Short mmCIF file of C-alpha atoms in Angstrom, two decimals:
data_model
loop_
_atom_site.label_atom_id
_atom_site.label_comp_id
_atom_site.label_asym_id
_atom_site.label_seq_id
_atom_site.Cartn_x
_atom_site.Cartn_y
_atom_site.Cartn_z
CA MET F 1256 0.00 0.00 0.00
CA THR F 1257 1.38 3.42 -0.90
CA ASP F 1258 1.75 6.07 1.79
CA GLN F 1259 -0.88 8.14 0.06
CA ALA F 1260 -3.39 5.29 0.02
CA LYS F 1261 -2.67 4.64 3.70
CA THR F 1262 -3.23 8.29 4.58
CA GLN F 1263 -6.52 8.25 2.71
CA ILE F 1264 -7.69 5.16 4.60
CA ASP F 1265 -6.62 6.65 7.94
CA GLU F 1266 -8.51 9.86 7.17
CA ARG F 1267 -11.59 7.94 6.15
CA LYS F 1268 -11.38 5.70 9.21
CA SER F 1269 -11.22 8.66 11.52
CA ALA F 1270 -14.27 10.17 9.77
CA MET F 1271 -16.13 6.86 10.09
CA ARG F 1272 -15.16 6.68 13.75
CA ILE F 1273 -16.77 10.03 14.47
CA LEU F 1274 -19.87 9.11 12.47
CA SER F 1275 -20.25 5.84 14.41
CA LEU F 1276 -19.85 7.55 17.78
CA MET F 1277 -22.32 10.36 17.07
CA SER F 1278 -25.82 9.97 18.43
CA ALA F 1279 -28.53 9.19 15.89
CA GLU F 1280 -30.29 12.47 16.77
CA VAL F 1281 -27.25 14.63 16.09
CA LEU F 1282 -26.48 12.79 12.87
CA GLU F 1283 -30.09 13.31 11.74
CA GLN F 1284 -29.81 17.06 12.42
CA LYS F 1285 -26.55 17.24 10.47
CA TYR F 1286 -28.19 15.48 7.55
CA ASP F 1287 -31.21 17.81 7.61
CA SER F 1288 -29.07 20.92 7.66
CA PHE F 1289 -26.61 19.72 4.99
CA ASP F 1290 -27.57 21.99 2.04
CA GLN F 1291 -27.63 20.94 -1.60
CA LYS F 1292 -27.45 17.24 -0.91
CA PRO F 1293 -26.64 15.28 -4.03
CA ASP F 1294 -29.13 12.58 -5.01
CA TRP F 1295 -28.16 9.14 -3.85
CA THR F 1296 -29.30 5.53 -4.01
CA PHE F 1297 -28.62 2.56 -1.76
CA ALA F 1298 -25.75 0.39 -2.96
CA ARG F 1299 -26.70 -1.87 -0.06
CA LYS F 1300 -30.01 -1.47 1.71
CA PRO F 1301 -29.69 -1.05 5.48
CA GLU F 1302 -29.72 -4.32 7.41
CA THR F 1303 -28.96 -5.19 11.00
CA GLY F 1304 -26.57 -7.98 11.85
CA LEU F 1305 -24.07 -9.07 14.45
CA VAL F 1306 -20.36 -8.67 14.91
CA MET F 1307 -18.71 -11.01 17.40
CA THR F 1308 -16.41 -8.90 19.56
CA ARG F 1309 -13.14 -10.38 20.66
CA GLY F 1310 -10.97 -9.90 23.69
CA ARG F 1311 -7.47 -11.18 24.36
CA ILE F 1312 -6.52 -13.80 26.97
CA GLY F 1313 -4.89 -11.89 29.82
CA GLY F 1314 -5.56 -8.61 27.99
CA GLY F 1315 -2.72 -8.98 25.49
CA GLY F 1316 -2.65 -12.65 24.50
CA ALA F 1317 -4.43 -14.86 22.00
CA PRO F 1318 -7.92 -13.73 20.99
CA PHE F 1319 -11.16 -15.23 22.31
CA ASN F 1320 -14.79 -14.49 21.52
CA LEU F 1321 -16.37 -12.23 24.13
CA GLY F 1322 -19.91 -11.72 22.85
CA GLU F 1323 -21.83 -10.15 20.02
CA LEU F 1324 -22.71 -6.59 19.13
CA THR F 1325 -25.73 -5.43 17.12
CA VAL F 1326 -24.57 -3.57 14.03
CA PRO F 1327 -26.68 -2.09 11.24
CA ARG F 1328 -24.86 -1.50 7.96
CA ALA F 1329 -25.68 0.36 4.78
CA ALA F 1330 -23.96 1.56 1.60
CA VAL F 1331 -24.94 4.65 -0.37
CA THR F 1332 -23.89 5.74 -3.88
CA LEU F 1333 -24.05 9.42 -4.77
CA GLU F 1334 -25.21 10.57 -8.21
CA THR F 1335 -21.62 11.64 -8.77
CA GLY F 1336 -20.48 8.03 -8.33
CA GLU F 1337 -18.87 7.88 -4.85
CA THR F 1338 -19.95 4.98 -2.64
CA GLY F 1339 -19.94 5.28 1.12
CA HIS F 1340 -20.25 2.53 3.73
CA ALA F 1341 -21.28 2.54 7.33
CA TYR F 1342 -21.34 0.06 10.19
CA CYS F 1343 -22.41 1.54 13.49
CA HIS F 1344 -23.33 -0.17 16.74
CA GLY F 1345 -27.01 -0.23 17.66
CA ARG F 1346 -30.12 -1.12 15.71
CA ASN F 1347 -30.75 2.25 14.09
CA GLN F 1348 -30.66 1.55 10.37
CA ARG F 1349 -31.41 5.15 9.49
CA LYS F 1350 -28.30 6.21 11.38
CA ALA F 1351 -26.28 3.73 9.32
CA ALA F 1352 -27.80 5.07 6.10
CA ILE F 1353 -26.98 8.69 6.98
CA ALA F 1354 -23.47 7.74 8.10
CA ALA F 1355 -22.99 5.96 4.76
CA PHE F 1356 -24.18 9.10 2.94
CA PHE F 1357 -21.61 11.23 4.76
CA ASP F 1358 -18.89 8.62 4.14
CA ALA F 1359 -19.71 8.91 0.41
CA ALA F 1360 -19.73 12.70 0.56
CA PHE F 1361 -16.38 12.60 2.39
CA GLN F 1362 -14.89 10.89 -0.65
CA SER F 1363 -16.26 13.50 -3.04
CA ALA F 1364 -13.71 16.23 -3.79
CA ALA F 1365 -16.54 18.78 -4.05
CA LEU F 1366 -18.12 17.90 -0.67
CA LYS F 1367 -15.26 16.68 1.52
CA SER F 1368 -14.40 20.03 3.08
CA ARG F 1369 -18.04 20.74 3.85
CA VAL F 1370 -18.46 17.33 5.55
CA GLU F 1371 -15.35 18.07 7.59
CA ALA F 1372 -16.42 21.56 8.59
CA GLU F 1373 -20.14 21.04 9.10
CA VAL F 1374 -20.33 17.48 10.44
CA LEU F 1375 -17.05 15.98 11.57
CA ALA F 1376 -15.23 18.88 13.23
CA PRO F 1377 -18.05 20.00 15.55
CA CYS F 1378 -18.89 16.42 16.49
CA ALA F 1379 -15.26 15.50 17.10
CA LYS F 1380 -15.08 18.46 19.44
CA ASP F 1381 -18.20 17.34 21.33
CA LEU F 1382 -16.92 13.78 21.59
CA GLU F 1383 -13.56 14.96 22.90
CA ALA F 1384 -15.29 17.17 25.44
CA SER F 1385 -17.45 14.32 26.69
CA ASP F 1386 -14.44 11.98 26.94
CA LEU F 1387 -12.54 14.65 28.84
CA LYS F 1388 -15.47 15.13 31.22
CA ALA F 1389 -15.58 11.37 31.88
CA LYS F 1390 -11.82 11.33 32.55
CA GLN F 1391 -12.02 14.34 34.86
CA GLU F 1392 -14.91 12.83 36.80
CA ALA F 1393 -12.93 9.61 37.19
CA ALA F 1394 -9.86 11.61 38.22
CA ALA F 1395 -11.85 13.21 41.05
CA THR F 1396 -12.29 9.70 42.53
CA LYS F 1397 -8.56 8.98 42.53
CA VAL F 1398 -7.27 7.97 45.95
CA ASP F 1399 -4.64 10.12 47.66
CA PHE F 1400 -2.84 8.03 50.26
CA PHE F 1401 -1.43 9.60 53.39
CA THR F 1402 1.25 7.92 55.42
CA MET F 1403 0.16 7.93 59.04
CA THR F 1404 2.83 9.20 61.45
CA ARG F 1405 3.26 6.99 64.46
CA GLY F 1406 2.55 8.38 67.91
CA ASP F 1407 6.03 7.86 69.45
CA ASP F 1408 8.17 11.03 69.60
CA MET Q 1155 -40.49 -39.27 26.86
CA TYR Q 1156 -42.82 -36.53 25.68
CA VAL Q 1157 -46.24 -37.15 24.19
CA ALA Q 1158 -48.11 -34.65 22.10
CA VAL Q 1159 -51.06 -33.42 24.07
CA LYS Q 1160 -53.85 -31.49 22.47
CA GLY Q 1161 -56.11 -29.08 24.23
CA GLY Q 1162 -55.55 -26.18 26.54
CA GLU Q 1163 -55.39 -23.53 23.80
CA LYS Q 1164 -57.99 -21.38 25.47
CA ALA Q 1165 -56.36 -21.75 28.88
CA ILE Q 1166 -52.97 -20.77 27.39
CA LYS Q 1167 -54.43 -17.72 25.66
CA ASN Q 1168 -56.09 -16.56 28.83
CA ALA Q 1169 -52.97 -17.26 30.92
CA HIS Q 1170 -50.92 -15.05 28.59
CA LYS Q 1171 -53.54 -12.33 28.77
CA LEU Q 1172 -53.46 -12.52 32.56
CA PHE Q 1173 -49.66 -12.37 32.45
CA ALA Q 1174 -49.73 -9.26 30.25
CA ALA Q 1175 -52.04 -7.57 32.73
CA LYS Q 1176 -49.77 -8.57 35.61
CA ARG Q 1177 -46.78 -7.17 33.69
CA ARG Q 1178 -48.44 -3.79 33.41
CA GLY Q 1179 -49.56 -3.92 37.05
CA ASN Q 1180 -51.70 -1.14 38.49
CA ALA Q 1181 -52.69 1.09 35.56
CA ASN Q 1182 -52.58 4.16 37.83
CA VAL Q 1183 -48.81 3.72 38.18
CA PRO Q 1184 -46.91 5.22 35.23
CA GLY Q 1185 -45.60 2.64 32.74
CA LEU Q 1186 -41.90 1.84 32.72
CA THR Q 1187 -39.96 3.18 29.73
CA THR Q 1188 -36.94 1.36 28.32
CA ALA Q 1189 -34.99 4.61 28.69
CA GLN Q 1190 -35.67 4.49 32.44
CA ILE Q 1191 -34.36 0.94 32.60
CA VAL Q 1192 -31.23 1.79 30.56
CA GLU Q 1193 -30.49 4.92 32.57
CA GLN Q 1194 -31.52 3.88 36.06
CA LEU Q 1195 -31.10 0.10 36.24
CA SER Q 1196 -27.78 -0.18 34.45
CA PHE Q 1197 -26.60 -3.24 36.37
CA VAL Q 1198 -29.49 -5.44 35.27
CA VAL Q 1199 -29.03 -4.17 31.72
CA ASP Q 1200 -25.33 -5.07 31.87
CA ARG Q 1201 -26.09 -8.48 33.31
CA VAL Q 1202 -28.59 -9.31 30.58
CA MET Q 1203 -26.15 -8.11 27.90
CA GLY Q 1204 -23.32 -10.17 29.36
CA GLU Q 1205 -25.19 -13.42 29.89
CA GLY Q 1206 -27.29 -12.88 26.76
CA SER Q 1207 -23.91 -12.44 25.03
CA LEU Q 1208 -25.19 -9.49 23.02
CA PHE Q 1209 -24.17 -5.89 23.64
CA ASP Q 1210 -27.23 -3.71 23.02
CA ARG Q 1211 -28.52 -1.71 25.98
CA GLU Q 1212 -31.88 -0.79 24.52
CA LEU Q 1213 -32.61 -4.36 23.46
CA ALA Q 1214 -31.69 -5.63 26.93
CA ALA Q 1215 -34.06 -3.07 28.48
CA ILE Q 1216 -36.92 -4.15 26.20
CA ALA Q 1217 -36.30 -7.79 27.18
CA ILE Q 1218 -36.13 -6.96 30.91
CA ARG Q 1219 -39.44 -5.12 30.75
CA GLN Q 1220 -41.09 -7.87 28.72
CA ALA Q 1221 -39.83 -10.47 31.20
CA GLN Q 1222 -41.08 -8.42 34.16
CA GLY Q 1223 -37.57 -8.27 35.51
CA ASP Q 1224 -36.99 -12.05 35.39
CA LEU Q 1225 -33.40 -11.76 34.19
CA ILE Q 1226 -32.96 -15.33 32.99
CA GLU Q 1227 -36.16 -14.99 30.95
CA ALA Q 1228 -34.80 -11.68 29.56
CA ILE Q 1229 -31.50 -13.38 28.69
CA PHE Q 1230 -33.50 -16.13 26.97
CA LEU Q 1231 -35.28 -13.47 24.86
CA ILE Q 1232 -31.92 -11.94 23.88
CA ARG Q 1233 -30.42 -15.31 22.95
CA ALA Q 1234 -33.49 -16.10 20.83
CA TYR Q 1235 -33.37 -12.69 19.13
CA ARG Q 1236 -29.72 -13.01 18.14
CA THR Q 1237 -30.47 -16.17 16.18
CA THR Q 1238 -32.64 -14.07 13.82
CA LEU Q 1239 -29.74 -11.84 12.76
CA PRO Q 1240 -26.97 -12.53 10.22
CA ARG Q 1241 -23.37 -12.59 11.47
CA PHE Q 1242 -21.24 -9.98 9.66
CA GLY Q 1243 -17.98 -11.23 11.13
CA TYR Q 1244 -15.55 -10.92 14.03
CA SER Q 1245 -14.12 -7.73 15.52
CA THR Q 1246 -10.43 -7.13 15.86
CA PRO Q 1247 -9.62 -7.82 19.54
CA ILE Q 1248 -10.53 -4.91 21.79
CA GLN Q 1249 -7.62 -3.09 23.43
CA THR Q 1250 -8.34 -2.94 27.13
CA ASP Q 1251 -5.04 -1.11 27.69
CA GLU Q 1252 -6.49 1.79 25.69
CA MET Q 1253 -9.68 1.87 27.73
CA LEU Q 1254 -11.35 5.14 28.64
CA ILE Q 1255 -11.19 4.24 32.31
CA SER Q 1256 -13.95 5.13 34.72
CA ARG Q 1257 -12.79 2.78 37.49
CA ARG Q 1258 -9.47 1.09 38.07
CA ILE Q 1259 -8.25 -0.43 41.32
CA SER Q 1260 -5.48 -2.73 42.43
CA ALA Q 1261 -5.27 -4.67 45.67
CA THR Q 1262 -1.58 -5.47 45.05
CA PHE Q 1263 0.05 -2.06 44.62
CA LYS Q 1264 -0.94 1.04 46.53
CA ASP Q 1265 0.95 3.54 44.42
CA LEU Q 1266 0.62 2.34 40.89
CA PRO Q 1267 1.13 4.54 37.83
CA GLY Q 1268 -2.19 6.12 36.94
CA GLY Q 1269 -3.43 5.67 40.51
CA GLN Q 1270 -6.34 3.97 42.19
CA ILE Q 1271 -9.48 5.35 40.57
CA LEU Q 1272 -12.60 4.41 42.49
CA GLY Q 1273 -15.09 5.61 39.89
CA PRO Q 1274 -18.79 4.96 40.49
CA THR Q 1275 -18.91 2.19 43.12
CA PHE Q 1276 -20.98 0.59 45.90
CA ASP Q 1277 -17.77 -0.08 47.83
CA TYR Q 1278 -17.34 1.86 51.09
CA SER Q 1279 -21.08 2.56 51.27
CA HIS Q 1280 -22.84 1.54 54.49
CA ARG Q 1281 -25.52 -0.57 52.86
CA LEU Q 1282 -28.29 1.26 54.66
CA ILE Q 1283 -31.56 1.68 52.84
CA ASP Q 1284 -31.99 5.30 51.87
CA PHE Q 1285 -35.63 5.99 52.66
CA GLY Q 1286 -35.19 9.63 51.76
CA TYR Q 1287 -34.08 9.03 48.16
CA ASP Q 1288 -36.10 11.15 45.77
CA SER Q 1289 -35.96 9.74 42.24
CA GLU Q 1290 -37.33 12.97 40.79
CA GLU Q 1291 -34.56 15.07 42.25
CA ALA Q 1292 -31.56 15.76 40.00
CA ALA Q 1293 -28.33 14.23 41.27
CA GLU Q 1294 -25.54 16.56 42.30
CA ALA Q 1295 -23.03 17.12 39.52
CA PRO Q 1296 -20.00 14.85 39.98
CA GLU Q 1297 -16.73 16.50 40.95
CA GLN Q 1298 -14.07 16.92 38.29
CA SER Q 1299 -10.30 17.00 38.74
CA GLU Q 1300 -7.48 17.97 36.45
CA LEU Q 1301 -5.78 15.03 34.78
CA ILE Q 1302 -2.25 14.43 36.01
CA GLU Q 1303 -1.07 11.08 34.74
CA ALA Q 1304 -2.47 9.97 31.42
CA SER Q 1305 -0.89 6.54 31.36
CA THR Q 1306 -2.44 3.63 33.28
CA PRO Q 1307 -0.35 0.54 32.48
CA ARG Q 1308 -1.70 -2.86 33.47
CA VAL Q 1309 -0.42 -4.14 36.80
CA THR Q 1310 0.25 -7.52 35.23
CA ASP Q 1311 2.42 -5.93 32.51
CA MET Q 1312 4.43 -4.12 35.19
CA LEU Q 1313 5.11 -7.46 36.91
CA GLY Q 1314 5.76 -9.04 33.53
CA ASP Q 1315 8.49 -6.49 32.80
CA GLN Q 1316 10.26 -7.69 35.95
CA GLY Q 1317 9.91 -11.35 34.93
CA MET Q 1318 7.65 -12.01 37.92
CA MET Q 1319 4.51 -12.73 35.88
CA GLU Q 1320 3.78 -15.39 33.32
CA PRO Q 1321 3.40 -13.84 29.87
CA ASP Q 1322 0.07 -13.74 28.02
CA PRO Q 1323 -0.36 -16.92 25.97
CA GLN Q 1324 -0.05 -16.11 22.26
CA SER Q 1325 -1.84 -18.02 19.55
CA ALA Q 1326 0.05 -20.09 17.02
CA GLU Q 1327 0.16 -18.86 13.42
CA GLY Q 1328 -3.14 -19.48 11.64
CA GLU Q 1329 -4.84 -20.90 14.73
CA GLU Q 1330 -8.63 -20.61 14.61
CA VAL Q 1331 -10.39 -18.93 17.52
CA GLY Q 1332 -12.99 -21.30 18.97
CA ASP Q 1333 -16.59 -20.09 18.85
CA LEU Q 1334 -19.20 -21.98 20.79
CA THR Q 1335 -22.02 -20.22 18.94
CA ARG Q 1336 -20.80 -22.03 15.82
CA ALA Q 1337 -19.79 -25.48 17.07
CA PRO Q 1338 -20.88 -27.37 20.19
CA LEU Q 1339 -18.42 -27.47 23.06
CA ASP Q 1340 -16.04 -30.41 22.95
CA PHE Q 1341 -13.83 -31.56 25.83
CA PRO Q 1342 -11.11 -30.84 26.64
CA ALA Q 1343 -11.81 -27.21 25.64
CA ASP Q 1344 -8.98 -24.75 25.05
CA ARG Q 1345 -8.74 -21.56 27.06
CA ASP Q 1346 -10.31 -19.37 24.33
CA LEU Q 1347 -13.50 -21.46 24.42
CA ARG Q 1348 -13.45 -21.64 28.21
CA LEU Q 1349 -13.27 -17.85 28.46
CA GLN Q 1350 -16.10 -17.41 25.94
CA ASN Q 1351 -18.20 -19.83 27.96
CA LEU Q 1352 -17.40 -18.08 31.26
CA ALA Q 1353 -17.98 -14.59 29.80
CA ARG Q 1354 -21.59 -15.56 29.07
CA GLY Q 1355 -21.97 -17.84 32.10
CA ASP Q 1356 -24.37 -17.30 34.97
CA GLU Q 1357 -23.03 -14.83 37.50
CA GLY Q 1358 -24.44 -16.73 40.47
CA PHE Q 1359 -22.90 -20.01 39.34
CA LEU Q 1360 -19.49 -18.45 38.73
CA LEU Q 1361 -19.66 -16.53 41.99
CA ALA Q 1362 -20.31 -19.75 43.93
CA LEU Q 1363 -17.50 -21.59 42.13
CA GLY Q 1364 -15.07 -18.70 42.59
CA TYR Q 1365 -16.00 -18.57 46.27
CA SER Q 1366 -15.41 -22.31 46.58
CA THR Q 1367 -11.81 -21.85 45.38
CA GLN Q 1368 -11.25 -19.26 48.10
CA ARG Q 1369 -12.63 -21.62 50.73
CA GLY Q 1370 -10.10 -24.29 49.88
CA TYR Q 1371 -11.66 -26.27 47.04
CA ALA Q 1372 -8.71 -25.78 44.66
CA ARG Q 1373 -6.94 -23.05 46.56
CA THR Q 1374 -5.16 -20.63 44.22
CA HIS Q 1375 -4.06 -17.81 46.58
CA PRO Q 1376 -5.71 -15.02 44.57
CA PHE Q 1377 -4.95 -11.29 44.71
CA ALA Q 1378 -7.05 -8.79 42.78
CA GLY Q 1379 -4.11 -7.51 40.72
CA GLU Q 1380 -6.25 -5.09 38.81
CA ILE Q 1381 -9.87 -4.42 38.03
CA ARG Q 1382 -10.59 -1.86 35.37
CA MET Q 1383 -13.88 -0.74 33.94
CA GLY Q 1384 -14.63 1.68 31.15
CA GLU Q 1385 -15.21 2.09 27.45
CA VAL Q 1386 -13.31 0.57 24.55
CA GLU Q 1387 -13.75 1.13 20.85
CA VAL Q 1388 -14.57 -1.76 18.55
CA GLU Q 1389 -13.34 -2.22 14.98
CA PHE Q 1390 -14.32 -4.78 12.41
CA PHE Q 1391 -12.54 -5.79 9.20
CA ALA Q 1392 -15.01 -5.16 6.37
CA GLU Q 1393 -14.15 -7.31 3.34
CA GLU Q 1394 -15.69 -4.88 0.86
CA LEU Q 1395 -13.58 -2.01 2.18
CA GLY Q 1396 -10.35 -3.85 2.90
CA PHE Q 1397 -9.72 -2.09 6.21
CA GLU Q 1398 -10.96 -2.06 9.81
CA VAL Q 1399 -14.10 -0.01 10.22
CA PRO Q 1400 -14.84 1.62 13.60
CA LEU Q 1401 -18.20 0.42 14.96
CA GLY Q 1402 -18.52 2.50 18.12
CA LYS Q 1403 -17.86 1.95 21.82
CA ILE Q 1404 -18.79 -0.72 24.34
CA SER Q 1405 -18.22 -0.78 28.07
CA VAL Q 1406 -16.41 -3.70 29.68
CA THR Q 1407 -15.01 -4.80 33.02
CA GLU Q 1408 -11.66 -6.57 33.13
CA CYS Q 1409 -10.17 -8.44 36.08
CA GLN Q 1410 -6.59 -9.67 36.37
CA MET Q 1411 -6.40 -12.06 39.28
CA ILE Q 1412 -2.82 -12.77 40.37
CA ASN Q 1413 -2.04 -16.21 41.77
CA GLN Q 1414 0.99 -18.00 43.15
CA PHE Q 1415 2.94 -20.57 41.22
CA GLN Q 1416 5.91 -22.53 42.55
CA GLY Q 1417 7.51 -23.10 39.17
CA SER Q 1418 8.10 -26.30 37.29
CA GLU Q 1419 10.78 -28.03 35.19
CA GLU Q 1420 10.14 -25.58 32.35
CA ALA Q 1421 8.91 -22.41 34.11
CA PRO Q 1422 10.63 -20.39 36.86
CA PRO Q 1423 8.69 -19.55 40.04
CA GLN Q 1424 6.45 -16.65 39.09
CA PHE Q 1425 2.95 -15.39 39.44
CA THR Q 1426 0.22 -16.84 37.26
CA ARG Q 1427 -3.17 -15.37 36.65
CA GLY Q 1428 -6.78 -15.85 35.92
CA TYR Q 1429 -8.51 -13.53 33.51
CA GLY Q 1430 -12.00 -12.08 33.54
CA LEU Q 1431 -13.62 -9.91 30.87
CA VAL Q 1432 -17.32 -9.11 30.82
CA PHE Q 1433 -19.62 -6.70 29.02
CA GLY Q 1434 -20.71 -3.66 31.00
CA HIS Q 1435 -20.01 -2.84 34.63
CA ALA Q 1436 -19.90 -6.32 36.17
CA GLU Q 1437 -17.12 -6.44 38.71
CA ARG Q 1438 -18.36 -9.41 40.75
CA LYS Q 1439 -18.77 -11.46 37.58
CA ALA Q 1440 -15.37 -10.46 36.16
CA MET Q 1441 -13.68 -11.40 39.47
CA SER Q 1442 -15.53 -14.72 39.67
CA MET Q 1443 -14.66 -15.46 36.07
CA ALA Q 1444 -10.97 -14.81 36.73
CA LEU Q 1445 -10.99 -17.12 39.78
CA VAL Q 1446 -12.64 -19.92 37.83
CA ASP Q 1447 -10.42 -19.38 34.76
CA ARG Q 1448 -7.37 -19.84 36.99
CA ALA Q 1449 -8.78 -22.95 38.69
CA LEU Q 1450 -9.50 -24.51 35.28
CA ARG Q 1451 -5.81 -24.17 34.35
CA TRP Q 1452 -4.71 -26.83 36.89
CA GLU Q 1453 -3.44 -29.30 34.30
CA GLU Q 1454 -1.36 -26.77 32.32
CA LEU Q 1455 0.26 -25.62 35.59
CA GLY Q 1456 0.91 -29.11 36.93
CA GLU Q 1457 -1.56 -28.91 39.80
CA GLU Q 1458 -3.82 -31.66 41.15
CA LEU Q 1459 -7.47 -32.03 40.24
CA THR Q 1460 -9.26 -31.97 43.58
CA ALA Q 1461 -12.29 -29.68 43.29
CA PRO Q 1462 -15.39 -28.95 41.21
CA ALA Q 1463 -14.14 -25.51 40.04
CA GLN Q 1464 -11.20 -27.23 38.28
CA ASP Q 1465 -13.33 -29.75 36.41
CA GLN Q 1466 -13.91 -28.15 33.03
CA GLU Q 1467 -16.61 -30.55 31.96
CA PHE Q 1468 -18.53 -29.84 35.16
CA VAL Q 1469 -17.99 -26.07 35.03
CA LEU Q 1470 -18.50 -25.41 31.34
CA SER Q 1471 -21.49 -27.76 30.99
CA HIS Q 1472 -23.40 -26.06 33.80
CA SER Q 1473 -22.46 -22.39 33.50
CA ASP Q 1474 -25.03 -21.45 30.88
CA ASN Q 1475 -28.24 -20.43 32.60
CA ILE Q 1476 -30.33 -20.76 29.45
CA GLN Q 1477 -29.32 -24.40 28.98
CA ALA Q 1478 -29.78 -24.96 32.70
CA THR Q 1479 -33.19 -23.37 32.90
CA GLY Q 1480 -34.30 -25.20 29.76
CA PHE Q 1481 -33.56 -28.57 31.27
CA VAL Q 1482 -34.82 -27.81 34.75
CA GLU Q 1483 -38.00 -26.16 33.51
CA HIS Q 1484 -38.76 -28.86 30.96
CA LEU Q 1485 -39.86 -30.92 33.94
CA LYS Q 1486 -43.06 -28.85 33.78
CA LEU Q 1487 -43.92 -30.35 30.40
CA PRO Q 1488 -46.38 -33.26 30.36
CA HIS Q 1489 -44.72 -36.50 31.45
CA TYR Q 1490 -48.07 -38.25 31.88
CA VAL Q 1491 -47.20 -41.45 29.99
CA ASP Q 1492 -43.76 -41.71 31.62
CA PHE Q 1493 -45.33 -41.31 34.98
CA GLN Q 1494 -48.12 -43.85 34.29
CA ALA Q 1495 -45.46 -46.42 33.41
CA GLU Q 1496 -43.60 -45.72 36.66
CA LEU Q 1497 -46.81 -45.85 38.64
CA ASP Q 1498 -47.72 -49.25 37.15
CA LEU Q 1499 -44.29 -50.60 37.95
CA ILE Q 1500 -44.33 -49.41 41.55
CA ARG Q 1501 -47.87 -50.79 41.98
CA THR Q 1502 -46.82 -54.24 40.77
CA MET Q 1503 -43.75 -54.27 42.99
CA SER Q 1504 -45.77 -53.11 45.95
CA GLU Q 1505 -48.33 -55.89 45.41
CA GLU Q 1506 -45.50 -58.45 45.31
CA PHE Q 1507 -44.07 -56.98 48.52
CA TRP Q 1508 -47.33 -57.47 50.41
CA ALA Q 1509 -48.07 -60.85 48.81
CA GLU Q 1510 -44.73 -62.21 50.06
CA ARG Q 1511 -45.68 -61.22 53.61
CA ASN Q 1512 -49.27 -62.49 53.31
CA ASP Q 1513 -50.31 -59.08 54.56
CA GLU Q 1514 -52.32 -56.05 53.44
CA PRO Q 1515 -51.11 -52.43 53.08
CA THR Q 1516 -52.67 -50.13 55.67
CA THR Q 1517 -53.84 -47.65 53.03
CA LYS Q 1518 -56.19 -48.87 50.35
CA MET Q 1519 -54.36 -49.19 47.00
CA GLY Q 1520 -55.85 -47.36 44.06
CA ALA Q 1521 -57.95 -45.00 46.17
CA ALA Q 1522 -56.76 -42.08 44.10
CA GLU Q 1523 -57.92 -43.54 40.80
#
């Protein structure tokens, strides 16, 4: 794989990550407010299935099957030819369809910067803020140990 | 032996109608929403997801409500539902060392890098019923602190770096990962299958077995090396895309139980461990799982088989509460013909018994007919 191809995949993966982590409601709003949407058709109609999640023995060893995860998936092709895919945990097929639309738009030279500015950047910021809040709340429960001084002078 | 019995349709229909009314309860009491269950009864949701072996909070809540809070029935509903869905594939293994940690404690090191993070916990509470709790009142906002140390290495890795801990077992090249949802369990089962079985096993059963190891039935000298709970991201290799696609986040609890090991011909004296990993916030289950995982490793570590928790056929065949409840509850099904045959046999034997003694039973035979 060329470096350029790898960079493209990494970029797309990080966009798909944000789309999968966004709530269905927020994604719906972003879709509604995305002006001049190109026409699109389903390359793969939304369907819900399962992905078996895996852990590792001891945390870092050989893999084992932990349990399944509900995952709807969809693929969308824009009138301009780009096809986007989405897999996102839950059972909300409409969320998967919209995420697939944005994944397609992200690959369109004409729309990519708008998807970044209007959808991905604000949501990435919200997700970071909520992760930070969770970390800071956990940090407030961190134990500070005191060494007790013994009573003898 | 089961015999088809006809009849009872009307009784069944009415019984289900009565059950539906009982589920709703007093109509003057507001109905329970699944959002309330997800948000306010997170431990039952996590338990149903773990033992149902399907991570989907909303689905678990729907099942819990439908089952009127009978968790094994809810787990049954989840297991049945999953059979209706296609399997897209397997995730890449989750990275618990990259967890967004909300709780992380160690009973082996006081000052460990990253610190002891209590998170949301029952521990240190007085277990007094709070009669004054007002469910309508908003909870106080949790405190927040600045982050100091970002890195929270695993305790077991720290010991591993010093050569004091057995390394994680790696899989051989091209080795398939066992999946008991695809092929029935065969004995002896490898550790991957054992862990899958335990991860979806009944919490009560594993708790009792884990407890038995502490009480001396396969003593393993356990220390809670580390328990961590939080969120991890899941990725899945999509064939059509040719790369790993992020699916979202799940919450898990991981337990590394540290145990003593004297060493053997091949291995130096070092600590060994049992491993627990469970969906959701399920500390008791993760700890129990780790205790039982370690006990099941007796043969690999050259120990003696002396106790039930070490016997993999016993443990793995009885850990699944859906299989267990299916077999126990099938006793409710009509066994009329079976029982008639037994009754005839006992009656004949009883008659022979009295005939030999030239006597009569004190109660009149056949009075119940």
